[in-house]
Coordinates of C-alpha atoms and ligand atoms in Angstrom, one line a residue:
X1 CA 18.7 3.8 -20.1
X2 CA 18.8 6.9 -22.6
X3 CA 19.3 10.0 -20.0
X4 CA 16.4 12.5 -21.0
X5 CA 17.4 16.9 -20.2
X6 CA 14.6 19.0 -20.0
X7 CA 16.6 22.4 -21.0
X8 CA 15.6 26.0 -20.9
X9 CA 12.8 25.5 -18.1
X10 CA 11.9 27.2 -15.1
X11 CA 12.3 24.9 -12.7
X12 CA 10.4 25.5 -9.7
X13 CA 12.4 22.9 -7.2
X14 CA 10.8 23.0 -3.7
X15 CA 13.9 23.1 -2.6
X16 CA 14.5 26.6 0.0
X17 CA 18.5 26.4 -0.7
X18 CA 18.1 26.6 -4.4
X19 CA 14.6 27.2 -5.3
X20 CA 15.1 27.4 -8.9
X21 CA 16.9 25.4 -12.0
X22 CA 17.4 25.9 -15.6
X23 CA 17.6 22.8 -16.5
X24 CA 17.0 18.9 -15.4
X25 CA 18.3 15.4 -16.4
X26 CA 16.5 12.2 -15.6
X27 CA 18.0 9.0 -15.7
X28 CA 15.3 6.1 -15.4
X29 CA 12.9 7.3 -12.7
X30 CA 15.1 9.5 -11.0
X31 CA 16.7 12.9 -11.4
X32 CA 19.9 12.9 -12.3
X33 CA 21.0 16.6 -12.1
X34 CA 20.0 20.1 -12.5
X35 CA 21.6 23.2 -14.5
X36 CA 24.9 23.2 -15.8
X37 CA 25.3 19.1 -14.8
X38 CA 22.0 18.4 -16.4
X39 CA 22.6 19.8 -19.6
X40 CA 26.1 17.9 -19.3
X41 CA 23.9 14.7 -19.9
X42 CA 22.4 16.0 -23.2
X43 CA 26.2 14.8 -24.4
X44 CA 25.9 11.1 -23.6
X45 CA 25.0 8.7 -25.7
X46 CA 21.2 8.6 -26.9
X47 CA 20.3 11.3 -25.3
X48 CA 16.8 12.6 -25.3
X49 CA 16.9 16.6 -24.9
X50 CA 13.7 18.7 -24.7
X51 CA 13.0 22.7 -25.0
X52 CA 10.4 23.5 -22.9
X53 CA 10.6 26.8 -24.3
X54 CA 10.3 28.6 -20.8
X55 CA 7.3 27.2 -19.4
X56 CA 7.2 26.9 -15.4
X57 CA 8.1 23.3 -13.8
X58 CA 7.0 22.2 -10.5
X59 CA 7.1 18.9 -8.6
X60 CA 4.5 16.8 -9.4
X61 CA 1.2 17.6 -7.1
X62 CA 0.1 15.3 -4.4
X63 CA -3.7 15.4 -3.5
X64 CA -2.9 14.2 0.5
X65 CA -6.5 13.1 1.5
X66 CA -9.1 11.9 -0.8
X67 CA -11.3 8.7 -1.3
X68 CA -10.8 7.9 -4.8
X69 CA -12.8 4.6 -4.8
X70 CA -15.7 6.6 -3.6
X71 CA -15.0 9.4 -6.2
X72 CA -14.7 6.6 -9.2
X73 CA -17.5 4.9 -7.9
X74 CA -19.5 8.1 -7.6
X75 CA -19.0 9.2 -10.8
X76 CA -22.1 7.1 -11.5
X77 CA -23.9 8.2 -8.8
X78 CA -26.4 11.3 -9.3
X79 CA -24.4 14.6 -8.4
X80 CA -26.9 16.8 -6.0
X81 CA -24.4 19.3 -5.5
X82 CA -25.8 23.0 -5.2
X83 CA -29.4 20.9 -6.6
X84 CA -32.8 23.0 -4.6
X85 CA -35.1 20.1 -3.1
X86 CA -37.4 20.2 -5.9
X87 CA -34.3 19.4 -8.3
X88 CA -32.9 16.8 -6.2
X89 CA -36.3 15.1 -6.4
X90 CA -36.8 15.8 -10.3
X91 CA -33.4 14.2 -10.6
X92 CA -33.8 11.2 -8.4
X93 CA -37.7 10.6 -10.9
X94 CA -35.3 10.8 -13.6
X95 CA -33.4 8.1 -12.9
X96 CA -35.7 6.0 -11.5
X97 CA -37.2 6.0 -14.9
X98 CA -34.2 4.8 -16.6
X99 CA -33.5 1.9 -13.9
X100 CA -35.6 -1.2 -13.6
X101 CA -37.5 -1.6 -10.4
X102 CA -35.2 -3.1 -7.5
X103 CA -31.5 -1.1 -8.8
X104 CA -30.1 1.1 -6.1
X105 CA -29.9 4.5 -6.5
X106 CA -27.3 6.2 -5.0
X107 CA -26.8 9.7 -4.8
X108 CA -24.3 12.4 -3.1
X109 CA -23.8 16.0 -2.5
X110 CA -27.0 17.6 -1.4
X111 CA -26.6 20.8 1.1
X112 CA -30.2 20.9 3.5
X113 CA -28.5 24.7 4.5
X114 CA -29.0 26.0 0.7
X115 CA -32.9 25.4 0.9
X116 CA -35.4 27.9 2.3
X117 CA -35.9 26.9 5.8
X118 CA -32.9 24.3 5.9
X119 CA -35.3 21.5 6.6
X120 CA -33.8 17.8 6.1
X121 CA -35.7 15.6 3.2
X122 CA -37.4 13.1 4.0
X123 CA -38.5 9.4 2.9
X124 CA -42.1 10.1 2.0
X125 CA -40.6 12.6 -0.3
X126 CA -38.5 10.3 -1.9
X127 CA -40.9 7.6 -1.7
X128 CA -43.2 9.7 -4.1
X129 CA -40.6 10.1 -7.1
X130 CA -39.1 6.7 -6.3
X131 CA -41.4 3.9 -4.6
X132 CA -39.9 0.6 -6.3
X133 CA -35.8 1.5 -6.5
X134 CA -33.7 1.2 -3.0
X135 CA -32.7 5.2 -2.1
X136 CA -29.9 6.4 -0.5
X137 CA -28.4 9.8 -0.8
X138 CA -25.5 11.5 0.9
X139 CA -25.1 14.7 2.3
X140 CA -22.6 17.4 0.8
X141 CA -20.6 17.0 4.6
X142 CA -21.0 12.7 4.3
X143 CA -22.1 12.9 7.9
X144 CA -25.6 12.8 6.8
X145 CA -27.7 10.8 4.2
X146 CA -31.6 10.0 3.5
X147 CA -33.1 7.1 2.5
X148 CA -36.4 5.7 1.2
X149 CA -38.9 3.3 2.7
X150 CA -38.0 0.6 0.1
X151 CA -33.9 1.3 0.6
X152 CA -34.5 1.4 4.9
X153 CA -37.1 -2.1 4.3
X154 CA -33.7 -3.8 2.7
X155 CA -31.7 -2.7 5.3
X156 CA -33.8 -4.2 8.0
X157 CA -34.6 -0.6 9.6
X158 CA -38.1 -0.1 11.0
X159 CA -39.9 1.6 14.1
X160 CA -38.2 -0.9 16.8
X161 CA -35.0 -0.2 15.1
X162 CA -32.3 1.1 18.0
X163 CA -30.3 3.7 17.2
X164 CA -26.7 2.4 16.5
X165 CA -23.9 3.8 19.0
X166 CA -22.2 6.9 17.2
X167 CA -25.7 7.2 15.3
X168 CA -29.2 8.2 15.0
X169 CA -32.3 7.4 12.7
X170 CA -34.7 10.8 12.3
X171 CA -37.6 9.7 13.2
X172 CA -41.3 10.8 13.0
X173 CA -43.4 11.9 15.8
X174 CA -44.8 8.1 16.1
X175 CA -41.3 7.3 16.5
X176 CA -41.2 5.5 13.2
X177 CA -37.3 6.6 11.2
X178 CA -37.9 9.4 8.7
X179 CA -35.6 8.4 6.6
X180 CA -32.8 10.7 7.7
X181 CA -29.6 9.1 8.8
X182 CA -26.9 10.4 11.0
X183 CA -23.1 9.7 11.0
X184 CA -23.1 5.8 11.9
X185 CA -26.8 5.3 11.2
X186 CA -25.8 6.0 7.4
X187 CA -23.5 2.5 7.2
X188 CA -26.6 0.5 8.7
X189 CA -28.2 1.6 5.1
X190 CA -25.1 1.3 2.7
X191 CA -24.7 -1.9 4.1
X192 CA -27.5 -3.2 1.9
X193 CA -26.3 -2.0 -1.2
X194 CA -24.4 -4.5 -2.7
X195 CA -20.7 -4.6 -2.5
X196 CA -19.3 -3.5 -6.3
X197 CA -17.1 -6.6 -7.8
X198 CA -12.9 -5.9 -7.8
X199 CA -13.4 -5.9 -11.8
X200 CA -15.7 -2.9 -11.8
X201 CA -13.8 -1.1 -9.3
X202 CA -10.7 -1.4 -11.1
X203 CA -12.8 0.1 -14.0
X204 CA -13.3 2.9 -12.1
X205 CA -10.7 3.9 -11.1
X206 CA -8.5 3.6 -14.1
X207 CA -10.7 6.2 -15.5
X208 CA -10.7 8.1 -12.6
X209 CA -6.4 8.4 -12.3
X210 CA -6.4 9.6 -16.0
X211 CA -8.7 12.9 -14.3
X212 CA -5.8 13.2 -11.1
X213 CA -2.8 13.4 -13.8
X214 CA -4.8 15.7 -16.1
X215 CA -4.9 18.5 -13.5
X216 CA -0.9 17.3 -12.1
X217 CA -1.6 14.9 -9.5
X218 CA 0.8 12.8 -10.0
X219 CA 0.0 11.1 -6.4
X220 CA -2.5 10.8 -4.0
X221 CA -2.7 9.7 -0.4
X222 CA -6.4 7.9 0.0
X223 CA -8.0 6.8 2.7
X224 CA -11.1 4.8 1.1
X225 CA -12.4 1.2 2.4
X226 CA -10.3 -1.6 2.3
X227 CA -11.7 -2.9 -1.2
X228 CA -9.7 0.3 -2.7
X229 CA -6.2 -1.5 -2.1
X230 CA -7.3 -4.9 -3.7
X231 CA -8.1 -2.9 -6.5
X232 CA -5.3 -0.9 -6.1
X233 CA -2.8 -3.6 -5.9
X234 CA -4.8 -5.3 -9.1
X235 CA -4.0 -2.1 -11.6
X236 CA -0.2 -2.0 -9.9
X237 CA -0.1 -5.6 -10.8
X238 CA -1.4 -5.1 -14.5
X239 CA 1.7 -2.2 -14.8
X240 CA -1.9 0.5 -14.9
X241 CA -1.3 2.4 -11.8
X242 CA 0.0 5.4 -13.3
X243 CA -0.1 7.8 -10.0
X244 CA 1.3 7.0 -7.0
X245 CA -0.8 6.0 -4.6
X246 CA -0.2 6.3 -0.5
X247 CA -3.4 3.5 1.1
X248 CA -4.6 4.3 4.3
X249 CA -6.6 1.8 5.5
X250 CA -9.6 1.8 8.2
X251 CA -9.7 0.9 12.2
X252 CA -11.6 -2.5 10.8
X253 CA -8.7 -4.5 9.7
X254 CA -6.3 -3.1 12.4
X255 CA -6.2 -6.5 13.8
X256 CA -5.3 -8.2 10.4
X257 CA -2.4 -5.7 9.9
X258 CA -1.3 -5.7 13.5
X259 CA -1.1 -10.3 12.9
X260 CA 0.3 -10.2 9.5
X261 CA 2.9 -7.9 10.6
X262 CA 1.9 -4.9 8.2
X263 CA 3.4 -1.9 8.9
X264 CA 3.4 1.8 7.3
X265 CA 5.6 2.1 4.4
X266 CA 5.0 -1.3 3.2
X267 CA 4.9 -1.6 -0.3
X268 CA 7.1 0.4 -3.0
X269 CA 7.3 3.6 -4.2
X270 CA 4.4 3.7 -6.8
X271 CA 2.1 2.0 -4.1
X272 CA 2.1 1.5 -0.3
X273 CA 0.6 1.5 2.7
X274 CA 0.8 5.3 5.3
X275 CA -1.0 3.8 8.1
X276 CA -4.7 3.6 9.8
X277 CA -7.3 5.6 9.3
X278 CA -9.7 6.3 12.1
X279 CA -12.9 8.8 12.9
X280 CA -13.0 10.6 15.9
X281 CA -15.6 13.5 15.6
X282 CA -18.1 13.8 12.9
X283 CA -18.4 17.3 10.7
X284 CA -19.3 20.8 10.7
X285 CA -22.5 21.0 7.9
X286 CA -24.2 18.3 10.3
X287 CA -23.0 20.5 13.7
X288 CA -21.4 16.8 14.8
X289 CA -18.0 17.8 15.3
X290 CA -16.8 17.7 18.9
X291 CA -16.8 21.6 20.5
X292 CA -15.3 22.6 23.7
X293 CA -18.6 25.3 23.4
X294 CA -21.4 24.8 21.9
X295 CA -22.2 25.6 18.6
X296 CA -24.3 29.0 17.6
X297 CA -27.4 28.7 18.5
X298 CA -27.7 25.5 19.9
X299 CA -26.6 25.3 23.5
X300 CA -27.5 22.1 24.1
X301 CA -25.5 20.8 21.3
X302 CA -21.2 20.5 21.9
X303 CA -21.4 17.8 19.4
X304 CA -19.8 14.4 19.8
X305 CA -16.8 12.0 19.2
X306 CA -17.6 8.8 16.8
X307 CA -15.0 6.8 19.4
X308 CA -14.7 6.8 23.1
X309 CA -11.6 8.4 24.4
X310 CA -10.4 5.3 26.1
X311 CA -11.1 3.0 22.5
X312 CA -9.3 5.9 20.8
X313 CA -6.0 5.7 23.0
X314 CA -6.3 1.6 23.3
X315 CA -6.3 1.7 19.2
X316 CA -3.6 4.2 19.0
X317 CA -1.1 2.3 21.2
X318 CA -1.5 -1.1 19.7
X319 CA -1.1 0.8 16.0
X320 CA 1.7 3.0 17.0
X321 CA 3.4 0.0 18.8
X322 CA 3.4 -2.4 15.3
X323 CA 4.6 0.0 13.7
X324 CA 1.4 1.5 12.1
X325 CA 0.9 5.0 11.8
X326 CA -2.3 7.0 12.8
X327 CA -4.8 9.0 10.5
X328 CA -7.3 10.5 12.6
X329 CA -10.3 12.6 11.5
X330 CA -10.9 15.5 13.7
X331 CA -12.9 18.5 13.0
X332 CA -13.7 19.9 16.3
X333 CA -11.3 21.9 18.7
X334 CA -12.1 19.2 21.6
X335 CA -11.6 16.5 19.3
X336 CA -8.2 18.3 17.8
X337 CA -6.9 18.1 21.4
X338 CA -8.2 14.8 21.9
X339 CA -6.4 13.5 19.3
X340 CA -3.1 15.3 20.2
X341 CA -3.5 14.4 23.6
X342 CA -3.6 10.8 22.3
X343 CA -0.4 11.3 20.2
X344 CA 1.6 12.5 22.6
X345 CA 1.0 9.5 24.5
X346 CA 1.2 6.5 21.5
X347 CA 4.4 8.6 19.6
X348 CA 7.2 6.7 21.9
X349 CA 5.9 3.4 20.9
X350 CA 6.8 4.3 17.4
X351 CA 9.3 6.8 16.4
X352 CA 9.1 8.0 13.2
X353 CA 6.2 7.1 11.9
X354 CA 4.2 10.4 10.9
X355 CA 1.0 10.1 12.1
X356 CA -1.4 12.6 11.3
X357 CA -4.7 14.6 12.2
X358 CA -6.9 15.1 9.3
X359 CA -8.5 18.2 8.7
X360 CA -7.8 20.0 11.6
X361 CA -10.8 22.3 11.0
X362 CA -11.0 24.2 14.3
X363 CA -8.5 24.3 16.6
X364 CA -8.2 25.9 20.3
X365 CA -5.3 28.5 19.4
X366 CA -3.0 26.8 22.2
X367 CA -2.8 23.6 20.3
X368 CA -1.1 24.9 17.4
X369 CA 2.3 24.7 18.4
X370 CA 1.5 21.5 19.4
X371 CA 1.8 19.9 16.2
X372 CA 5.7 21.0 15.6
X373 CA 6.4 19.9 18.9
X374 CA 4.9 16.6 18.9
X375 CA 5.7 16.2 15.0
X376 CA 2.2 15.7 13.7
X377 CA 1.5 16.1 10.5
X378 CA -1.5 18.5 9.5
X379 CA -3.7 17.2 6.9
X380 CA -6.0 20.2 5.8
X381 CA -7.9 20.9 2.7
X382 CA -7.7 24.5 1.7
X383 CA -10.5 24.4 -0.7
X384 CA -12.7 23.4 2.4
X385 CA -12.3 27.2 3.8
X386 CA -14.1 28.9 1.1
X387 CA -17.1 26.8 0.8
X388 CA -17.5 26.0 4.6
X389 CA -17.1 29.5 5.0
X390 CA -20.9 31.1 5.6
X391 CA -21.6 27.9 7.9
X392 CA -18.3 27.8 10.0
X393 CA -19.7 31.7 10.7
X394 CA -22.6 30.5 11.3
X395 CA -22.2 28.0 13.8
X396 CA -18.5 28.7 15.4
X397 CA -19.0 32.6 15.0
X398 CA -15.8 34.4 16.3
X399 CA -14.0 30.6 16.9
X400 CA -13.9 30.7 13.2
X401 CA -11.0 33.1 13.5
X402 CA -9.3 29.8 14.5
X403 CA -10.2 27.5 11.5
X404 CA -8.5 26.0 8.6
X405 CA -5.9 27.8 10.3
X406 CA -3.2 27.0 8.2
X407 CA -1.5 30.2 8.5
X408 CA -1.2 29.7 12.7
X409 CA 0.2 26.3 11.8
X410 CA 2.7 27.2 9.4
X411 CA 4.0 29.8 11.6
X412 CA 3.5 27.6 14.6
X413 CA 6.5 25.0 12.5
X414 CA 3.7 22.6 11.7
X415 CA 4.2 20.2 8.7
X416 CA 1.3 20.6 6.4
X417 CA -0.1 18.4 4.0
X418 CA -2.7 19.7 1.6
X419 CA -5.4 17.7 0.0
X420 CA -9.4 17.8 -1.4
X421 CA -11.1 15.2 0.3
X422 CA -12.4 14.3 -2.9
X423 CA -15.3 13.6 -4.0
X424 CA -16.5 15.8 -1.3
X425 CA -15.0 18.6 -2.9
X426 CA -13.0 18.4 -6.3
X427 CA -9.8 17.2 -6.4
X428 CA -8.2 19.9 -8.7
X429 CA -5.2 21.5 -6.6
X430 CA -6.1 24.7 -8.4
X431 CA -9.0 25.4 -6.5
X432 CA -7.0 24.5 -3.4
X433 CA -3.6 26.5 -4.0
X434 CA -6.1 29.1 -4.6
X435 CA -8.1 28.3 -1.3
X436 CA -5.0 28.6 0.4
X437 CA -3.2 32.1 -0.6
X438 CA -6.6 33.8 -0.6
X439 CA -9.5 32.7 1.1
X440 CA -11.8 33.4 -1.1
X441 CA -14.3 31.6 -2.7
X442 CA -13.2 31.0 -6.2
X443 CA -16.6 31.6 -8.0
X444 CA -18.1 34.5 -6.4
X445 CA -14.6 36.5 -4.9
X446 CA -16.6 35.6 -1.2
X447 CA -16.1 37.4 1.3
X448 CA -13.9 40.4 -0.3
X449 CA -10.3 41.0 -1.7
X450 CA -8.6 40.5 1.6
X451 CA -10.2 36.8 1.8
X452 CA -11.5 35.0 5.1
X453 CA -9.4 35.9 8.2
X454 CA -6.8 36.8 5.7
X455 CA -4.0 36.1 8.6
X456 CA -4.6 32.2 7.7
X457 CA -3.4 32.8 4.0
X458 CA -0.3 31.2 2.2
X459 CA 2.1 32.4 0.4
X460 CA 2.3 30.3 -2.7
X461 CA 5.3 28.4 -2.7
X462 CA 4.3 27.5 1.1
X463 CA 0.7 26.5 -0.6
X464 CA 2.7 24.4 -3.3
X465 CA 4.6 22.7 -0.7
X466 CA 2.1 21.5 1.3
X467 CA 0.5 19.3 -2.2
X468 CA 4.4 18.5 -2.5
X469 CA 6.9 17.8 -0.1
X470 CA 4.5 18.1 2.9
X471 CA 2.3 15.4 1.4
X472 CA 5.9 13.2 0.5
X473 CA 6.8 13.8 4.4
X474 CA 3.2 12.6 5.7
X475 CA 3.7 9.5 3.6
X476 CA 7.0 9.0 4.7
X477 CA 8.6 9.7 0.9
X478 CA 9.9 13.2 1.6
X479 CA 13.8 11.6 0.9
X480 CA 12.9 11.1 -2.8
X481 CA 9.8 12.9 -3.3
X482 CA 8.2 16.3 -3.5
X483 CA 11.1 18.2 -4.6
X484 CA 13.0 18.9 -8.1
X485 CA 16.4 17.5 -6.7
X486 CA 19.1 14.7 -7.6
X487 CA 18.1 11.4 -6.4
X488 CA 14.0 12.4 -6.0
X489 CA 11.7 10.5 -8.3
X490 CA 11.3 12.3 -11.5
X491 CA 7.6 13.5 -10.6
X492 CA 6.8 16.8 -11.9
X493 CA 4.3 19.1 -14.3
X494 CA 4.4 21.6 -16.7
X495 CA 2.5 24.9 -16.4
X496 CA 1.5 26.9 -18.9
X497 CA 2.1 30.1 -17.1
X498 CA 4.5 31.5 -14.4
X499 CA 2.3 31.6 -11.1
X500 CA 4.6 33.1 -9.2
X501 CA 5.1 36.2 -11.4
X502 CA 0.7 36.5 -11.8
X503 CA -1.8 37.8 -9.0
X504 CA -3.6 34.2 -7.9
X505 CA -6.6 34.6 -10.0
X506 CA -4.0 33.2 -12.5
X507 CA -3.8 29.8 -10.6
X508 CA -7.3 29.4 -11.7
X509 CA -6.8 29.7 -15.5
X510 CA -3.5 27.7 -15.5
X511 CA -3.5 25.0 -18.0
X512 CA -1.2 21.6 -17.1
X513 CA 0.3 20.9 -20.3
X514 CA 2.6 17.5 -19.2
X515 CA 2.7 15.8 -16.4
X516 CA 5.8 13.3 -16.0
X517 CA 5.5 10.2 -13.5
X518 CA 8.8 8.3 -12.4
X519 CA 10.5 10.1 -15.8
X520 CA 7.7 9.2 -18.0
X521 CA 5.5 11.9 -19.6
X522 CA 1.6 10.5 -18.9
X523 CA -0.4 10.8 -21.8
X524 CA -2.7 13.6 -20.5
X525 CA -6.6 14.1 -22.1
Ligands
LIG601 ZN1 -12.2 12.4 4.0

């Protein structure tokens, strides 16, 4: 193997003892060594030596919770993001037009709380732009969704219809569903569209990998439906997979894993599996996510867990105790000490594993130290802060002081992990290094220069960390990933500029010019 150096570099390394590197020499798919050693290797034989002409290195990014399955998949679907109701229904008669009668129509992103009045669409709406196509659309937050007549018809919903546990139907004053759909209510609909073949999601998400490397994700941790890691395992097989990829799979097929023997870590180092992933809560836009006090407004409403507490801790111990680890959903500050109450409990029954609590959105100030102590990782999405921000005002008011409280964390010794929870948000880590260090929104500067409870930012190497080694550690990698060290898989991307020496508007214009996977440059659009 012809030893390649990268010379005359900053090297950014991740690495607090020696945070930064001249040069670097990679040897296969690992590093070999750095400075004075590295460019040692430019004298062997067939060496490959590269000027990078003093742009900024960094580890390559790791995008720690997204569902890139749904993402590919959606990438066909009708965007309603930041669409009024009268454009969502303009855009929904457009493609009706284009589809013959009987095609789905899928659609995600629309946000009820940017329309006057903030009233929920309805089926009769839809009905009248698209009467003969099946109709389902997501909410921005995924906890909600509305349907059509024709779509609900197909799905077997009608007025006799219960209400599924975990899940409502809007309904009408005759009692008749309205076509809205509410956390599990959504899945009775989806589960009459029509499962996508292996083949076409393969497809998708070979084009979708070629988007994560071109803004230096050069991994991703995702916790999609089980159909993801057939897929998966299909493009690893075929020598496609360029990113590395971290599967999390759902509470469905716990009893498969648990009789096959499957356990977290399973799998190599390009594709494998982290552990289980299981709701307990549901979100803020749909005020579903479990309070300790109710939300703003409502004082009837604390919100609600998606899984008794009992069924939570019975799942937890039989996944903890084969060896799986746990990848819970919590928004909520009861649900955040739900789920660490539960962890304390399962984490003897299997010691190391690094289970998790994802997005840790509002959390009772007393649980932060928790997460050091019980050596849970926190799996947040900074970019989440900025755009949640008017509606976690809204509807936590002062509690907000205690959301997306990274900063409380990190001080606290919590590991963070940083992700999108794409497509929910975009996946670019930009936006989310930028999230993180400044709280503000990156569009309109919201809510001033200081940024949202400006006590929660990061500085930016502990920002960068979190999409590096934090996400390596939640996966279990953090031994030979995350870092710019000998040994660590030679995952890393070059910058354009120096973000550390530029005021963090600068994040936002940097430009990824290479991106290297396992010591191979990807070919980047
Ligand atoms: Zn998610």
């Amino acid at each position: 193997m012809r030893p390649r150096v990268l010379k005359n570099g900053i090297f950014y390394t991740g690495d607090v003892r020696a945070p930064y590197a001249r040069a670097l020499a990679i040897g296969g798919e690992r590093i070999l060594a750095l400075d004075e050693e590295a460019l040692a290797w430019a004298h062997a034989p067939g060496a490959l030596v590269e000027d990078l002409e003093g742009a900024l290195v960094i580890p390559g990014l790791v995008d720690a919770h997204l569902h890139l399955m749904w993402y590919a998949m959606s990438l066909r679907d009708l965007d309603l993001r930041d669409l009024s109701r009268e454009a969502l229904l303009q855009a929904v008669a457009e493609r009706a037009a284009e589809l013959p009668p009987g095609e789905w129509i899928q659609g995600r992103g629309w946000d009820q709380n940017l329309w006057p009045g903030g009233r929920f669409p309805t089926a009769a709406e839809l009905d009248a732009v698209a009467p003969v196509h099946p109709l389902v659309l997501i909410a921005k937050s995924a906890h909600a969704a509305v349907a059509n007549s024709l779509a609900l018809r197909l799905a077997g919903i009608g007025v006799g219809t219960q209400d599924p546990p975990h899940g409502h139907f809007g309904r009408r004053l005759d009692g008749a569903p309205d076509g809205m759909l509410f956390e599990h209510a959504i899945e009775a609909v989806l589960a009459a569209v029509p499962q996508p073949a292996i083949a076409e999601v393969v497809d998708a998400l070979a084009v979708a990998q070629e988007q994560l490397l071109a803004v230096g994700l050069t991994g991703v941790h995702d916790v999609d439906a089980a159909p993801a890691f057939a897929a998966f395992q299909q493009l690893h097989r075929e020598r496609r997979l360029k990113v590395r990829v971290t599967k999390y799979l759902p509470l469905e097929v716990l009893d498969d894993l648990l009789h096959a023997g499957v356990r977290s870590g399973l799998g190599d180092d390009r594709l494998r599996i982290g552990g289980l992933k299981i709701f307990a809560d549901g979100a803020l836009g749909a005020r579903t996510a479990a309070l300790f006090a109710p939300y703003e407004g409502e004082p009837d409403n604390v919100g609600g867990l998606t899984i008794a507490p009992e069924e939570l801790l019975a799942v937890a111990r039989r996944a903890a105790g084969g060896g799986i680890a746990l990848a819970i959903h919590a928004i909520g500050d009861r649900t955040n000490r739900l789920v660490l109450d539960v962890l304390e409990v399962v984490r003897p029954l299997g010691p190391g594993l690094r289970h998790r609590v994802e997005h840790v959105q509002l959390l009772a100030p007393e649980d932060a130290p928790r997460f050091a102590t019980l050596d849970v990782v926190a799996s947040m999405q900074p970019i989440h802060a900025p755009h949640d921000q008017v509606m976690a005002d809204r509807y936590w008011g002062e509690r907000a002081a205690h959301a997306y409280a990274w900063g409380t964390l990190g001080e606290a010794g919590a590991r963070l992990a940083f992700g999108s929870d794409a497509p929910i948000e975009s996946f670019d880590p930009r936006l989310g290094l930028y999230a993180a260090v400044t709280r503000r929104h990156e569009d309109t500067g919201a809510p001033g220069p200081e940024g949202w409870y400006p006590r929660q930012r990061l500085a930016l190497g502990e920002a960068l960390r979190a999409f590096t080694h934090g996400a390596a550690y939640a996966a279990g990698m953090e031994d030979q990933l995350g870092l710019l060290k000998p040994g660590y898989l030679a995952d890393l991307v070059v910058l354009d500029r120096d973000i550390f020496a530029l005021p963090a508007e600068a994040l936002l214009e940097t430009r990824f010019l290479r991106v290297m996977v396992g010591g191979a440059w990807a070919e980047v659009p």
